[in-house]
Structures are given as structure tokens and as C-alpha cells.
Amino acid sequence: MPGENFTTATRIAQAIGERIIDGTLLPDAPLRQDHVAQEFNSSHVPVREAFRQLEAQHLAVSVPRRGVRVAPLDPKSVREIAEMRAALEALALKHAAPKLTPAHFARIEQALIEADSATTIKDFEAANRGFHLALVAPCAMPRLLASLDGLQLANSRLVFASARSAAWKPRSNLDHRVIVDALRRHSVEQACQLLARHIQTIERLAIPAA
């Protein structure tokens, strides 16, 4: 049934997407319909839909005569992701800041604690993603948040790529705390500027050769 196919497609896209993000599937690796269908015990219909979802998230690309492959990581895409995230996340924070409650700040602080206590890159990135979401979720702008979700996935992929090229070590993210301090002082413009500057450091990530 169509609904069942969509559910299966989403499940497949999420599973393959996680492998692309954490680097299990490297840039330009082929994504073969028959192999994926066999792994997930499905027909080719939901697999094709899953591939379309991955392409929409910029995690996969369809290459003429080469089929669907894992999307490349290149300096141009790094700059694009950083500039888009910096602009859109700062916009979301501008609208979210006046709505932040003590409960919101508690969730933000919890994400900071989880990031500081992370012992693996996977745990750190989950906490990092949680922090950025907690900052902007109160903006209540679903289209903007959906766009940011896709960009955050791309950012996570870059973080994992960077961790592979240089041994990752647990660290405290002072940038995050400075942003929160500005928000607590109701210095919204400063917080937005700090957030944009923080995100743009993504351009300095070292992307290893595939």
C-alpha cells in the first residue's frame, strides 16, 4: 500500500542517511537498489523513494550512467552549508529568543552538559545537534526549522569527516556558552552574531580525500 511504502522508504532513508553522515558510506560510494532492497527486505519502489529523500537532503546524487551515489564533500559545499546555516539559524534565533522560558534554558543547559561529558564523537555530535535545535525551536517557524534540519544533517556529516582526518578528543565548546550568556542578558543581536560566527567556522574543517 502507498502508506506502507512511504513508511518503509523513510525507514530506509534514515538508516542509509545515518551511514552517510557518520562516514560508514564514503563520498561517491554507489547506492544499489537491488542490494538495499535485499538488505531491508523490500521491493524496489520504497528504495527508489528512499533515494529521492536522500537526494532531497543532499546526501545522495544521481549521476548519469553511474546511478545513485553518496554525495561528495567538497570546499564549495562546505562554504554553502556554512553560509546558509549562519544566515538561517541566526534568523531563527532572532525569532526564538523572545520566547525562551526557563524550561527552554534548562534544555539548552542539558545539551551543554551532554556535550561536555561526551566521550565519543557520536555522543558529542548528538549533543551538539540537540543544542542548536534547543536554541531555535521556540521560533515556531516550521518551514525554517525544516530547512535547518537538512543543513544540520550536512553539518553533522562534515563533523564526522573532520573527526576521521584528525583524532577527536573530548572538549568543551566555549562558543556555545558565550551564546547562551548573551541570551540570558537579553542581548539578542549579539547572540545572533556570535551564533553566525560560530557556524561559519565550519569552513575550516579539513575534509579528507574520499
XYZ file of N, CA, C and O in Angstrom:
840
model
N 0.835 -1.194 0.000
C 0.000 0.000 0.000
C 0.874 1.250 0.000
O 1.977 1.240 0.541
N 0.403 2.364 -0.567
C 1.214 3.578 -0.650
C 1.740 4.042 0.699
O 2.894 4.419 0.840
N 0.891 4.030 1.730
C 1.334 4.463 3.051
C 2.447 3.592 3.597
O 3.396 4.076 4.195
N 2.315 2.280 3.394
C 3.322 1.348 3.867
C 4.642 1.571 3.138
O 5.718 1.529 3.735
N 4.557 1.805 1.814
C 5.762 2.059 1.035
C 6.468 3.312 1.518
O 7.693 3.354 1.614
N 5.679 4.358 1.846
C 6.283 5.604 2.318
C 6.984 5.382 3.649
O 8.086 5.857 3.877
N 6.331 4.624 4.565
C 6.936 4.337 5.860
C 8.226 3.557 5.681
O 9.243 3.855 6.315
N 8.211 2.558 4.814
C 9.413 1.767 4.546
C 10.490 2.642 3.921
O 11.667 2.543 4.292
N 10.095 3.498 2.983
C 11.067 4.385 2.325
C 11.738 5.300 3.337
O 12.954 5.499 3.299
N 10.950 5.856 4.254
C 11.509 6.752 5.268
C 12.464 6.002 6.184
O 13.534 6.514 6.544
N 12.089 4.784 6.548
C 12.955 3.966 7.404
C 14.280 3.662 6.702
O 15.354 3.761 7.303
N 14.201 3.330 5.415
C 15.420 3.045 4.648
C 16.263 4.301 4.513
O 17.493 4.264 4.701
N 15.620 5.426 4.195
C 16.363 6.682 4.030
C 17.072 7.079 5.317
O 18.216 7.537 5.295
N 16.410 6.893 6.454
C 17.026 7.243 7.734
C 18.234 6.360 8.016
O 19.284 6.847 8.463
N 18.095 5.066 7.756
C 19.200 4.134 8.022
C 20.397 4.412 7.116
O 21.544 4.486 7.581
N 20.146 4.589 5.812
C 21.234 4.884 4.878
C 21.816 6.265 5.164
O 23.038 6.472 5.105
N 20.938 7.214 5.499
C 21.402 8.564 5.816
C 22.364 8.576 6.988
O 23.381 9.287 6.966
N 22.078 7.801 8.029
C 22.972 7.730 9.188
C 24.338 7.192 8.789
O 25.373 7.671 9.284
N 24.376 6.235 7.879
C 25.656 5.672 7.436
C 26.456 6.687 6.623
O 27.685 6.710 6.681
N 25.730 7.503 5.847
C 26.408 8.546 5.071
C 26.958 9.619 6.009
O 28.102 10.067 5.877
N 26.152 10.007 6.988
C 26.551 11.078 7.907
C 27.754 10.672 8.752
O 28.694 11.456 8.935
N 27.753 9.433 9.278
C 28.864 9.058 10.157
C 30.070 8.521 9.393
O 31.084 8.160 9.992
N 29.975 8.477 8.062
C 31.131 8.101 7.256
C 31.261 6.620 6.980
O 32.233 6.190 6.355
N 30.297 5.819 7.440
C 30.333 4.395 7.103
C 30.269 4.224 5.586
O 30.946 3.360 5.011
N 29.441 5.051 4.934
C 29.401 5.112 3.474
C 30.154 6.366 3.040
O 29.764 7.482 3.395
N 31.216 6.183 2.304
C 32.090 7.295 1.924
C 31.572 8.029 0.686
O 30.766 7.481 -0.076
N 32.021 9.266 0.463
C 31.621 10.013 -0.732
C 31.857 9.208 -2.005
O 32.881 8.523 -2.142
N 30.887 9.269 -2.911
C 30.915 8.613 -4.220
C 30.679 7.104 -4.156
O 30.701 6.436 -5.182
N 30.417 6.573 -2.969
C 30.096 5.145 -2.881
C 28.761 4.883 -3.581
O 27.820 5.673 -3.452
N 28.654 3.792 -4.341
C 27.395 3.504 -5.044
C 26.302 3.056 -4.091
O 26.560 2.383 -3.091
N 25.069 3.459 -4.390
C 23.892 3.003 -3.655
C 23.061 2.187 -4.636
O 22.399 2.738 -5.507
N 23.099 0.884 -4.500
C 22.459 -0.007 -5.475
C 21.090 -0.451 -4.977
O 20.950 -0.967 -3.874
N 20.089 -0.240 -5.843
C 18.714 -0.563 -5.472
C 18.560 -2.012 -5.044
O 17.914 -2.300 -4.029
N 19.135 -2.936 -5.811
C 18.929 -4.347 -5.507
C 19.545 -4.727 -4.167
O 18.951 -5.462 -3.372
N 20.739 -4.194 -3.857
C 21.382 -4.508 -2.584
C 20.589 -3.940 -1.406
O 20.401 -4.617 -0.385
N 20.125 -2.709 -1.569
C 19.371 -2.073 -0.488
C 18.034 -2.771 -0.284
O 17.602 -3.013 0.851
N 17.358 -3.110 -1.381
C 16.073 -3.810 -1.286
C 16.241 -5.147 -0.577
O 15.414 -5.525 0.272
N 17.318 -5.853 -0.885
C 17.561 -7.144 -0.249
C 17.843 -6.962 1.244
O 17.320 -7.706 2.078
N 18.664 -5.957 1.586
C 19.008 -5.732 2.993
C 17.774 -5.420 3.835
O 17.634 -5.917 4.954
N 16.873 -4.603 3.277
C 15.703 -4.182 4.046
C 14.458 -5.009 3.734
O 13.363 -4.677 4.179
N 14.655 -6.067 2.957
C 13.553 -6.989 2.636
C 12.350 -6.232 2.080
O 11.221 -6.364 2.559
N 12.621 -5.407 1.069
C 11.562 -4.595 0.483
C 11.620 -4.693 -1.037
O 12.570 -5.221 -1.617
N 10.590 -4.147 -1.677
C 10.598 -4.050 -3.128
C 11.443 -2.844 -3.540
O 11.931 -2.084 -2.692
N 11.593 -2.640 -4.838
C 12.383 -1.513 -5.324
C 11.645 -0.183 -5.204
O 12.279 0.873 -5.231
N 10.322 -0.223 -5.077
C 9.543 1.022 -5.023
C 9.929 1.887 -3.820
O 10.270 3.066 -3.978
N 9.899 1.354 -2.587
C 10.306 2.203 -1.459
C 11.783 2.569 -1.489
O 12.173 3.620 -0.974
N 12.609 1.714 -2.088
C 14.035 2.041 -2.191
C 14.234 3.268 -3.086
O 15.008 4.176 -2.758
N 13.517 3.302 -4.214
C 13.609 4.475 -5.095
C 13.150 5.739 -4.370
O 13.759 6.806 -4.511
N 12.075 5.618 -3.582
C 11.588 6.767 -2.815
C 12.611 7.168 -1.746
O 12.838 8.359 -1.508
N 13.242 6.189 -1.123
C 14.280 6.483 -0.127
C 15.437 7.238 -0.767
O 15.966 8.197 -0.187
N 15.825 6.825 -1.966
C 16.909 7.518 -2.672
C 16.510 8.957 -2.990
O 17.328 9.873 -2.900
N 15.241 9.163 -3.349
C 14.783 10.532 -3.625
C 14.859 11.383 -2.356
O 15.231 12.562 -2.408
N 14.507 10.784 -1.220
C 14.598 11.516 0.043
C 16.051 11.874 0.363
O 16.350 12.986 0.816
N 16.959 10.955 0.126
C 18.382 11.216 0.378
C 18.917 12.298 -0.548
O 19.733 13.131 -0.137
N 18.443 12.310 -1.801
C 18.856 13.361 -2.728
C 18.324 14.710 -2.275
O 19.026 15.722 -2.365
N 17.084 14.734 -1.767
C 16.496 15.989 -1.283
C 17.275 16.528 -0.085
O 17.332 17.743 0.133
N 17.898 15.637 0.688
C 18.704 16.040 1.842
C 20.159 16.312 1.448
O 20.981 16.592 2.317
N 20.460 16.197 0.151
C 21.814 16.417 -0.376
C 22.816 15.401 0.186
O 24.010 15.697 0.278
N 22.305 14.227 0.537
C 23.186 13.160 0.999
C 23.521 12.181 -0.117
O 24.471 11.400 0.003
N 22.749 12.226 -1.191
C 22.983 11.361 -2.343
C 22.781 12.157 -3.622
O 22.098 13.191 -3.617
N 23.395 11.682 -4.691
C 23.242 12.318 -6.003
C 23.014 11.241 -7.051
O 23.498 10.118 -6.921
N 22.251 11.601 -8.077
C 22.028 10.696 -9.202
C 22.948 11.113 -10.337
O 22.861 12.236 -10.840
N 23.850 10.215 -10.727
C 24.864 10.527 -11.735
C 24.537 9.762 -13.023
O 24.381 8.537 -12.989
N 24.414 10.454 -14.162
C 24.125 9.758 -15.423
C 25.099 8.617 -15.682
O 26.314 8.782 -15.532
N 24.545 7.477 -16.033
C 25.295 6.268 -16.379
C 26.062 5.668 -15.197
O 26.757 4.668 -15.364
N 25.950 6.287 -13.991
C 26.641 5.730 -12.821
C 25.673 5.435 -11.681
O 26.054 4.848 -10.682
N 24.431 5.860 -11.841
C 23.425 5.569 -10.828
C 23.482 6.509 -9.639
O 24.114 7.562 -9.676
N 22.817 6.091 -8.559
C 22.758 6.907 -7.344
C 23.991 6.626 -6.496
O 24.358 5.465 -6.272
N 24.613 7.707 -6.029
C 25.845 7.570 -5.260
C 25.806 8.509 -4.062
O 25.016 9.462 -4.020
N 26.667 8.230 -3.088
C 26.797 9.128 -1.943
C 27.322 10.473 -2.433
O 28.251 10.531 -3.235
N 26.701 11.543 -1.971
C 27.092 12.888 -2.414
C 28.524 13.199 -2.001
O 28.987 12.758 -0.947
N 29.240 13.966 -2.822
C 30.625 14.308 -2.494
C 30.700 15.351 -1.381
O 29.718 16.022 -1.066
N 31.877 15.452 -0.786
C 32.191 16.534 0.141
C 33.273 17.374 -0.529
O 34.321 16.869 -0.889
N 32.997 18.642 -0.705
C 33.963 19.491 -1.378
C 33.940 20.886 -0.759
O 32.974 21.261 -0.090
N 35.006 21.682 -0.955
C 35.077 23.014 -0.336
C 33.897 23.911 -0.681
O 33.439 24.690 0.148
N 33.383 23.790 -1.905
C 32.259 24.634 -2.309
C 31.024 24.315 -1.469
O 30.322 25.223 -1.014
N 30.756 23.031 -1.254
C 29.582 22.664 -0.465
C 29.765 23.057 0.991
O 28.806 23.429 1.672
N 31.002 22.978 1.497
C 31.274 23.391 2.875
C 30.922 24.861 3.064
O 30.245 25.238 4.025
N 31.355 25.699 2.152
C 31.059 27.132 2.247
C 29.567 27.394 2.142
O 29.019 28.222 2.864
N 28.909 26.681 1.227
C 27.465 26.879 1.043
C 26.700 26.508 2.302
O 25.813 27.255 2.752
N 27.030 25.361 2.885
C 26.354 24.916 4.100
C 26.570 25.922 5.225
O 25.631 26.300 5.941
N 27.817 26.369 5.386
C 28.130 27.304 6.468
C 27.381 28.621 6.308
O 26.806 29.139 7.269
N 27.366 29.164 5.095
C 26.719 30.458 4.875
C 25.208 30.362 5.048
O 24.573 31.253 5.632
N 24.611 29.273 4.548
C 23.168 29.098 4.692
C 22.776 28.899 6.151
O 21.836 29.510 6.648
N 23.519 28.037 6.845
C 23.192 27.797 8.249
C 23.359 29.065 9.075
O 22.537 29.368 9.941
N 24.451 29.795 8.832
C 24.706 31.009 9.611
C 23.552 31.996 9.464
O 23.069 32.569 10.448
N 23.089 32.177 8.233
C 22.012 33.141 7.982
C 20.680 32.657 8.553
O 19.979 33.402 9.251
N 20.336 31.407 8.272
C 19.014 30.907 8.667
C 18.921 30.629 10.168
O 17.885 30.880 10.787
N 19.996 30.121 10.759
C 19.930 29.828 12.191
C 19.910 31.116 13.010
O 19.230 31.203 14.039
N 20.646 32.133 12.544
C 20.605 33.430 13.223
C 19.199 34.036 13.122
O 18.694 34.630 14.085
N 18.566 33.877 11.971
C 17.190 34.353 11.797
C 16.247 33.633 12.749
O 15.399 34.256 13.401
N 16.400 32.313 12.838
C 15.548 31.531 13.734
C 15.769 31.946 15.187
O 14.811 32.058 15.968
N 17.019 32.180 15.565
C 17.310 32.582 16.940
C 16.721 33.958 17.251
O 16.222 34.190 18.368
N 16.748 34.848 16.274
C 16.164 36.181 16.470
C 14.691 36.075 16.855
O 14.198 36.821 17.721
N 13.978 35.142 16.209
C 12.553 34.967 16.497
C 12.331 34.099 17.735
O 11.295 34.224 18.402
N 13.289 33.214 18.048
C 13.128 32.317 19.191
C 13.457 33.002 20.512
O 12.823 32.711 21.539
N 14.451 33.895 20.495
C 14.970 34.473 21.738
C 13.890 35.084 22.630
O 13.883 34.828 23.857
N 12.953 35.879 22.097
C 11.935 36.474 22.983
C 11.002 35.446 23.618
O 10.294 35.765 24.580
N 10.993 34.221 23.089
C 10.082 33.186 23.582
C 10.763 32.192 24.524
O 10.120 31.266 25.015
N 12.070 32.373 24.760
C 12.796 31.431 25.607
C 12.318 31.533 27.054
O 12.275 32.615 27.636
N 11.972 30.391 27.629
C 11.493 30.302 29.006
C 12.548 29.574 29.849
O 13.502 29.003 29.305
N 12.387 29.567 31.165
C 13.307 28.774 31.999
C 13.373 27.307 31.569
O 14.443 26.685 31.631
N 12.262 26.757 31.115
C 12.261 25.362 30.648
C 13.126 25.211 29.402
O 13.849 24.214 29.252
N 13.054 26.191 28.493
C 13.901 26.157 27.301
C 15.368 26.235 27.701
O 16.212 25.487 27.165
N 15.695 27.138 28.603
C 17.093 27.267 29.033
C 17.579 25.996 29.722
O 18.747 25.627 29.607
N 16.683 25.309 30.414
C 17.057 24.041 31.056
C 17.441 23.005 30.003
O 18.419 22.253 30.182
N 16.693 22.955 28.901
C 17.019 22.012 27.825
C 18.341 22.393 27.159
O 19.147 21.526 26.810
N 18.558 23.693 26.982
C 19.814 24.165 26.394
C 20.994 23.783 27.285
O 22.022 23.280 26.814
N 20.855 24.009 28.583
C 21.923 23.673 29.530
C 22.182 22.172 29.556
O 23.335 21.738 29.667
N 21.125 21.375 29.450
C 21.301 19.927 29.436
C 22.116 19.496 28.222
O 22.984 18.617 28.327
N 21.863 20.114 27.077
C 22.637 19.796 25.878
C 24.101 20.184 26.055
O 25.002 19.464 25.603
N 24.356 21.304 26.731
C 25.732 21.713 27.005
C 26.442 20.698 27.898
O 27.602 20.334 27.653
N 25.742 20.230 28.918
C 26.320 19.239 29.832
C 26.628 17.943 29.093
O 27.691 17.335 29.269
N 25.698 17.518 28.242
C 25.899 16.278 27.486
C 27.081 16.406 26.534
O 27.850 15.452 26.356
N 27.244 17.579 25.930
C 28.387 17.787 25.029
C 29.695 17.763 25.803
O 30.687 17.165 25.364
N 29.703 18.399 26.962
C 30.932 18.443 27.764
C 31.326 17.065 28.289
O 32.510 16.787 28.488
N 30.327 16.208 28.528
C 30.616 14.887 29.089
C 30.764 13.807 28.012
O 31.032 12.647 28.336
N 30.618 14.180 26.751
C 30.717 13.199 25.661
C 32.123 12.612 25.581
O 33.115 13.339 25.687
N 32.203 11.314 25.392
C 33.499 10.647 25.256
C 33.721 10.101 23.857
O 34.795 9.583 23.556
N 32.702 10.187 22.997
C 32.835 9.760 21.607
C 32.317 10.859 20.701
O 31.487 11.676 21.113
N 32.785 10.872 19.469
C 32.332 11.873 18.510
C 30.840 11.717 18.249
O 30.124 12.711 18.050
N 30.341 10.491 18.281
C 28.911 10.270 18.033
C 28.070 10.913 19.131
O 27.069 11.584 18.854
N 28.479 10.738 20.392
C 27.748 11.351 21.510
C 27.856 12.873 21.458
O 26.887 13.587 21.720
N 29.052 13.359 21.138
C 29.244 14.807 21.067
C 28.368 15.421 19.977
O 27.735 16.454 20.190
N 28.335 14.790 18.823
C 27.562 15.361 17.715
C 26.069 15.332 18.015
O 25.336 16.255 17.653
N 25.599 14.275 18.690
C 24.184 14.226 19.075
C 23.858 15.375 20.036
O 22.820 16.034 19.912
N 24.758 15.632 20.988
C 24.540 16.731 21.926
C 24.632 18.079 21.225
O 23.858 18.999 21.516
N 25.563 18.191 20.293
C 25.736 19.429 19.534
C 24.479 19.733 18.720
O 23.975 20.874 18.712
N 23.939 18.717 18.087
C 22.720 18.891 17.306
C 21.555 19.275 18.223
O 20.732 20.126 17.886
N 21.516 18.638 19.405
C 20.467 18.960 20.360
C 20.548 20.393 20.855
O 19.525 21.057 21.038
N 21.771 20.886 21.046
C 21.952 22.266 21.495
C 21.412 23.250 20.464
O 20.646 24.166 20.794
N 21.806 23.068 19.219
C 21.380 24.003 18.180
C 19.864 23.961 17.976
O 19.235 25.005 17.744
N 19.275 22.770 18.091
C 17.822 22.670 17.968
C 17.128 23.364 19.135
O 16.143 24.095 18.950
N 17.637 23.149 20.355
C 17.024 23.756 21.531
C 17.069 25.279 21.460
O 16.146 25.951 21.932
N 18.121 25.823 20.863
C 18.237 27.274 20.727
C 17.112 27.867 19.889
O 16.562 28.910 20.218
N 16.802 27.205 18.773
C 15.933 27.835 17.784
C 14.513 27.283 17.736
O 13.634 27.902 17.134
N 14.253 26.136 18.376
C 12.920 25.524 18.292
C 11.787 26.456 18.699
O 10.713 26.426 18.083
N 11.975 27.333 19.714
C 10.864 28.213 20.103
C 10.448 29.219 19.043
O 9.419 29.877 19.205
N 11.191 29.348 17.967
C 10.783 30.295 16.917
C 9.452 29.898 16.305
O 8.742 30.747 15.754
N 9.114 28.594 16.385
C 7.826 28.094 15.886
C 7.597 28.447 14.424
O 6.498 28.842 14.033
N 8.637 28.299 13.609
C 8.548 28.540 12.166
C 8.898 27.231 11.464
O 10.081 26.948 11.218
N 7.900 26.382 11.182
C 8.169 25.015 10.728
C 8.970 24.922 9.433
O 9.813 24.034 9.298
N 8.734 25.810 8.472
C 9.493 25.739 7.220
C 10.961 26.062 7.458
O 11.862 25.428 6.897
N 11.197 27.069 8.267
C 12.571 27.450 8.586
C 13.277 26.330 9.341
O 14.424 25.981 9.040
N 12.590 25.736 10.312
C 13.183 24.654 11.094
C 13.459 23.419 10.227
O 14.457 22.726 10.425
N 12.576 23.152 9.260
C 12.792 22.018 8.350
C 14.042 22.246 7.504
O 14.834 21.330 7.273
N 14.224 23.474 7.031
C 15.424 23.801 6.253
C 16.670 23.641 7.107
O 17.688 23.096 6.657
N 16.598 24.095 8.345
C 17.748 23.983 9.240
C 18.061 22.529 9.574
O 19.224 22.162 9.738
N 17.030 21.706 9.659
C 17.245 20.289 9.952
C 18.087 19.642 8.859
O 19.022 18.885 9.139
N 17.770 19.957 7.593
C 18.553 19.411 6.486
C 19.984 19.915 6.497
O 20.931 19.157 6.252
N 20.165 21.186 6.793
C 21.513 21.752 6.855
C 22.297 21.178 8.031
O 23.510 20.977 7.936
N 21.610 20.901 9.128
C 22.286 20.323 10.288
C 22.780 18.918 9.985
O 23.853 18.518 10.435
N 22.015 18.156 9.194
C 22.471 16.833 8.782
C 23.764 16.935 7.983
O 24.700 16.168 8.187
N 23.794 17.909 7.062
C 25.004 18.115 6.262
C 26.166 18.526 7.160
O 27.301 18.074 6.983
N 25.892 19.373 8.143
C 26.931 19.795 9.077
C 27.463 18.609 9.878
O 28.673 18.477 10.090
N 26.554 17.737 10.321
C 26.972 16.565 11.092
C 27.906 15.691 10.274
O 28.886 15.146 10.799
N 27.601 15.560 9.011
C 28.467 14.765 8.129
C 29.868 15.361 8.071
O 30.876 14.643 8.102
N 29.960 16.683 8.019
C 31.259 17.349 7.982
C 32.018 17.160 9.292
O 33.237 16.987 9.293
N 31.301 17.182 10.407
C 31.942 16.980 11.703
C 32.553 15.585 11.788
O 33.696 15.421 12.231
N 31.806 14.573 11.353
C 32.336 13.212 11.361
C 33.526 13.084 10.419
O 34.506 12.400 10.723
N 33.470 13.738 9.262
C 34.578 13.700 8.318
C 35.821 14.328 8.929
O 36.942 13.827 8.785
N 35.634 15.446 9.613
C 36.750 16.116 10.271
C 37.349 15.234 11.359
O 38.570 15.170 11.524
N 36.502 14.536 12.099
C 36.978 13.672 13.176
C 37.800 12.512 12.638
O 38.732 12.035 13.291
N 37.475 12.055 11.423
C 38.256 10.970 10.831
C 39.636 11.451 10.402
O 40.606 10.701 10.431
N 39.731 12.717 9.978
C 41.006 13.224 9.476
C 41.928 13.680 10.601
O 43.133 13.759 10.420
N 41.385 13.986 11.762
C 42.181 14.396 12.915
C 41.552 13.765 14.151
O 40.362 13.924 14.385
N 42.344 13.042 14.910
C 41.806 12.311 16.059
C 40.968 13.223 16.948
O 41.427 14.268 17.401
N 39.707 12.802 17.192
C 38.804 13.610 18.008
C 39.092 13.401 19.478
O 39.366 12.284 19.929
N 39.048 14.487 20.231
C 39.232 14.414 21.680
C 38.075 15.147 22.356
O 37.593 16.157 21.833
N 37.630 14.670 23.512
C 36.573 15.379 24.246
C 36.979 16.828 24.495
O 38.145 17.112 24.779
N 36.038 17.737 24.363
C 36.356 19.152 24.537
C 35.119 19.914 24.992
O 34.001 19.474 24.813
N 35.369 21.064 25.579
C 34.280 21.944 25.976
C 34.095 23.004 24.906
O 35.075 23.554 24.401
N 32.850 23.272 24.521
C 32.597 24.251 23.473
C 32.251 25.595 24.108
O 31.108 25.860 24.466
N 33.272 26.439 24.250
C 33.073 27.738 24.879
C 32.169 28.636 24.041
O 31.448 29.482 24.589
N 32.195 28.475 22.709
C 31.326 29.280 21.845
C 29.868 29.152 22.270
O 29.130 30.139 22.330
N 29.439 27.923 22.538
C 28.046 27.690 22.921
C 27.691 28.435 24.204
O 26.627 29.047 24.319
N 28.588 28.389 25.177
C 28.302 29.032 26.460
C 28.240 30.554 26.326
O 27.435 31.211 26.986
N 29.087 31.113 25.465
C 29.065 32.563 25.250
C 27.737 32.981 24.614
O 27.164 34.024 24.967
N 27.237 32.184 23.683
C 25.944 32.471 23.046
C 24.824 32.448 24.092
O 23.973 33.344 24.133
N 24.828 31.431 24.947
C 23.790 31.320 25.973
C 23.875 32.484 26.957
O 22.854 33.044 27.370
N 25.089 32.864 27.312
C 25.256 34.002 28.228
C 24.642 35.272 27.633
O 23.985 36.052 28.341
N 24.860 35.491 26.347
C 24.285 36.670 25.689
C 22.764 36.614 25.712
O 22.092 37.633 25.932
N 22.202 35.430 25.498
C 20.742 35.287 25.534
C 20.194 35.557 26.935
O 19.145 36.183 27.082
N 20.901 35.093 27.951
C 20.439 35.330 29.326
C 20.472 36.816 29.671
O 19.680 37.284 30.506
N 21.378 37.564 29.022
C 21.446 39.009 29.249
C 20.481 39.758 28.340
O 20.472 40.987 28.324
N 19.711 39.016 27.544
C 18.756 39.594 26.593
C 19.473 40.395 25.499
O 18.880 41.292 24.895
N 20.734 40.034 25.232
C 21.496 40.667 24.147
C 21.292 39.823 22.894
O 22.184 39.070 22.464
N 20.093 39.928 22.317
C 19.706 39.049 21.218
C 20.563 39.276 19.983
O 21.027 38.323 19.340
N 20.792 40.529 19.630
C 21.595 40.813 18.433
C 23.002 40.243 18.581
O 23.544 39.650 17.645
N 23.600 40.400 19.758
C 24.933 39.857 19.982
C 24.914 38.335 19.898
O 25.808 37.727 19.306
N 23.895 37.714 20.486
C 23.790 36.257 20.435
C 23.688 35.764 18.993
O 24.319 34.760 18.621
N 22.907 36.467 18.169
C 22.769 36.077 16.756
C 24.091 36.218 16.016
O 24.454 35.361 15.195
N 24.827 37.289 16.299
C 26.124 37.491 15.661
C 27.120 36.416 16.086
O 27.864 35.877 15.256
N 27.118 36.089 17.373
C 28.015 35.045 17.879
C 27.673 33.690 17.267
O 28.566 32.907 16.916
N 26.381 33.413 17.139
C 25.954 32.141 16.551
C 26.392 32.044 15.096
O 26.927 31.012 14.668
N 26.180 33.107 14.328
C 26.566 33.100 12.918
C 28.068 32.905 12.772
O 28.532 32.122 11.930
N 28.837 33.595 13.609
C 30.303 33.468 13.548
C 30.733 32.054 13.915
O 31.636 31.477 13.292
N 30.089 31.480 14.920
C 30.398 30.114 15.347
C 30.143 29.115 14.219
O 30.969 28.243 13.946
N 29.002 29.248 13.556
C 28.656 28.319 12.481
C 29.624 28.439 11.317
O 29.991 27.444 10.679
N 30.070 29.627 11.020
C 30.946 29.829 9.870
C 32.328 29.215 10.059
O 33.077 29.093 9.097
N 32.660 28.801 11.275
C 33.941 28.119 11.472
C 33.955 26.769 10.779
O 35.004 26.140 10.646
N 32.782 26.321 10.337
C 32.711 25.049 9.611
C 33.601 25.063 8.368
O 34.087 24.036 7.916
N 33.829 26.251 7.806
C 34.656 26.353 6.611
C 36.083 25.901 6.868
O 36.819 25.577 5.940
N 36.487 25.894 8.137
C 37.863 25.499 8.434
C 38.003 24.010 8.669
O 39.085 23.530 9.004
N 36.914 23.276 8.540
C 37.000 21.821 8.706
C 37.861 21.231 7.605
O 37.754 21.599 6.438
N 38.687 20.309 7.967
C 39.538 19.621 6.984
C 38.771 18.418 6.456
O 38.469 17.486 7.184
N 38.428 18.462 5.168
C 37.682 17.351 4.557
C 38.687 16.399 3.900
O 39.407 16.768 2.981
N 38.755 15.175 4.370
C 39.719 14.227 3.822
C 39.331 13.774 2.425
O 38.172 13.839 2.047
N 40.314 13.317 1.679
C 40.036 12.786 0.339
C 39.236 11.507 0.463
O 39.429 10.717 1.388
N 38.307 11.304 -0.471
C 37.488 10.090 -0.416
C 38.332 8.891 -0.746
O 39.295 8.975 -1.492
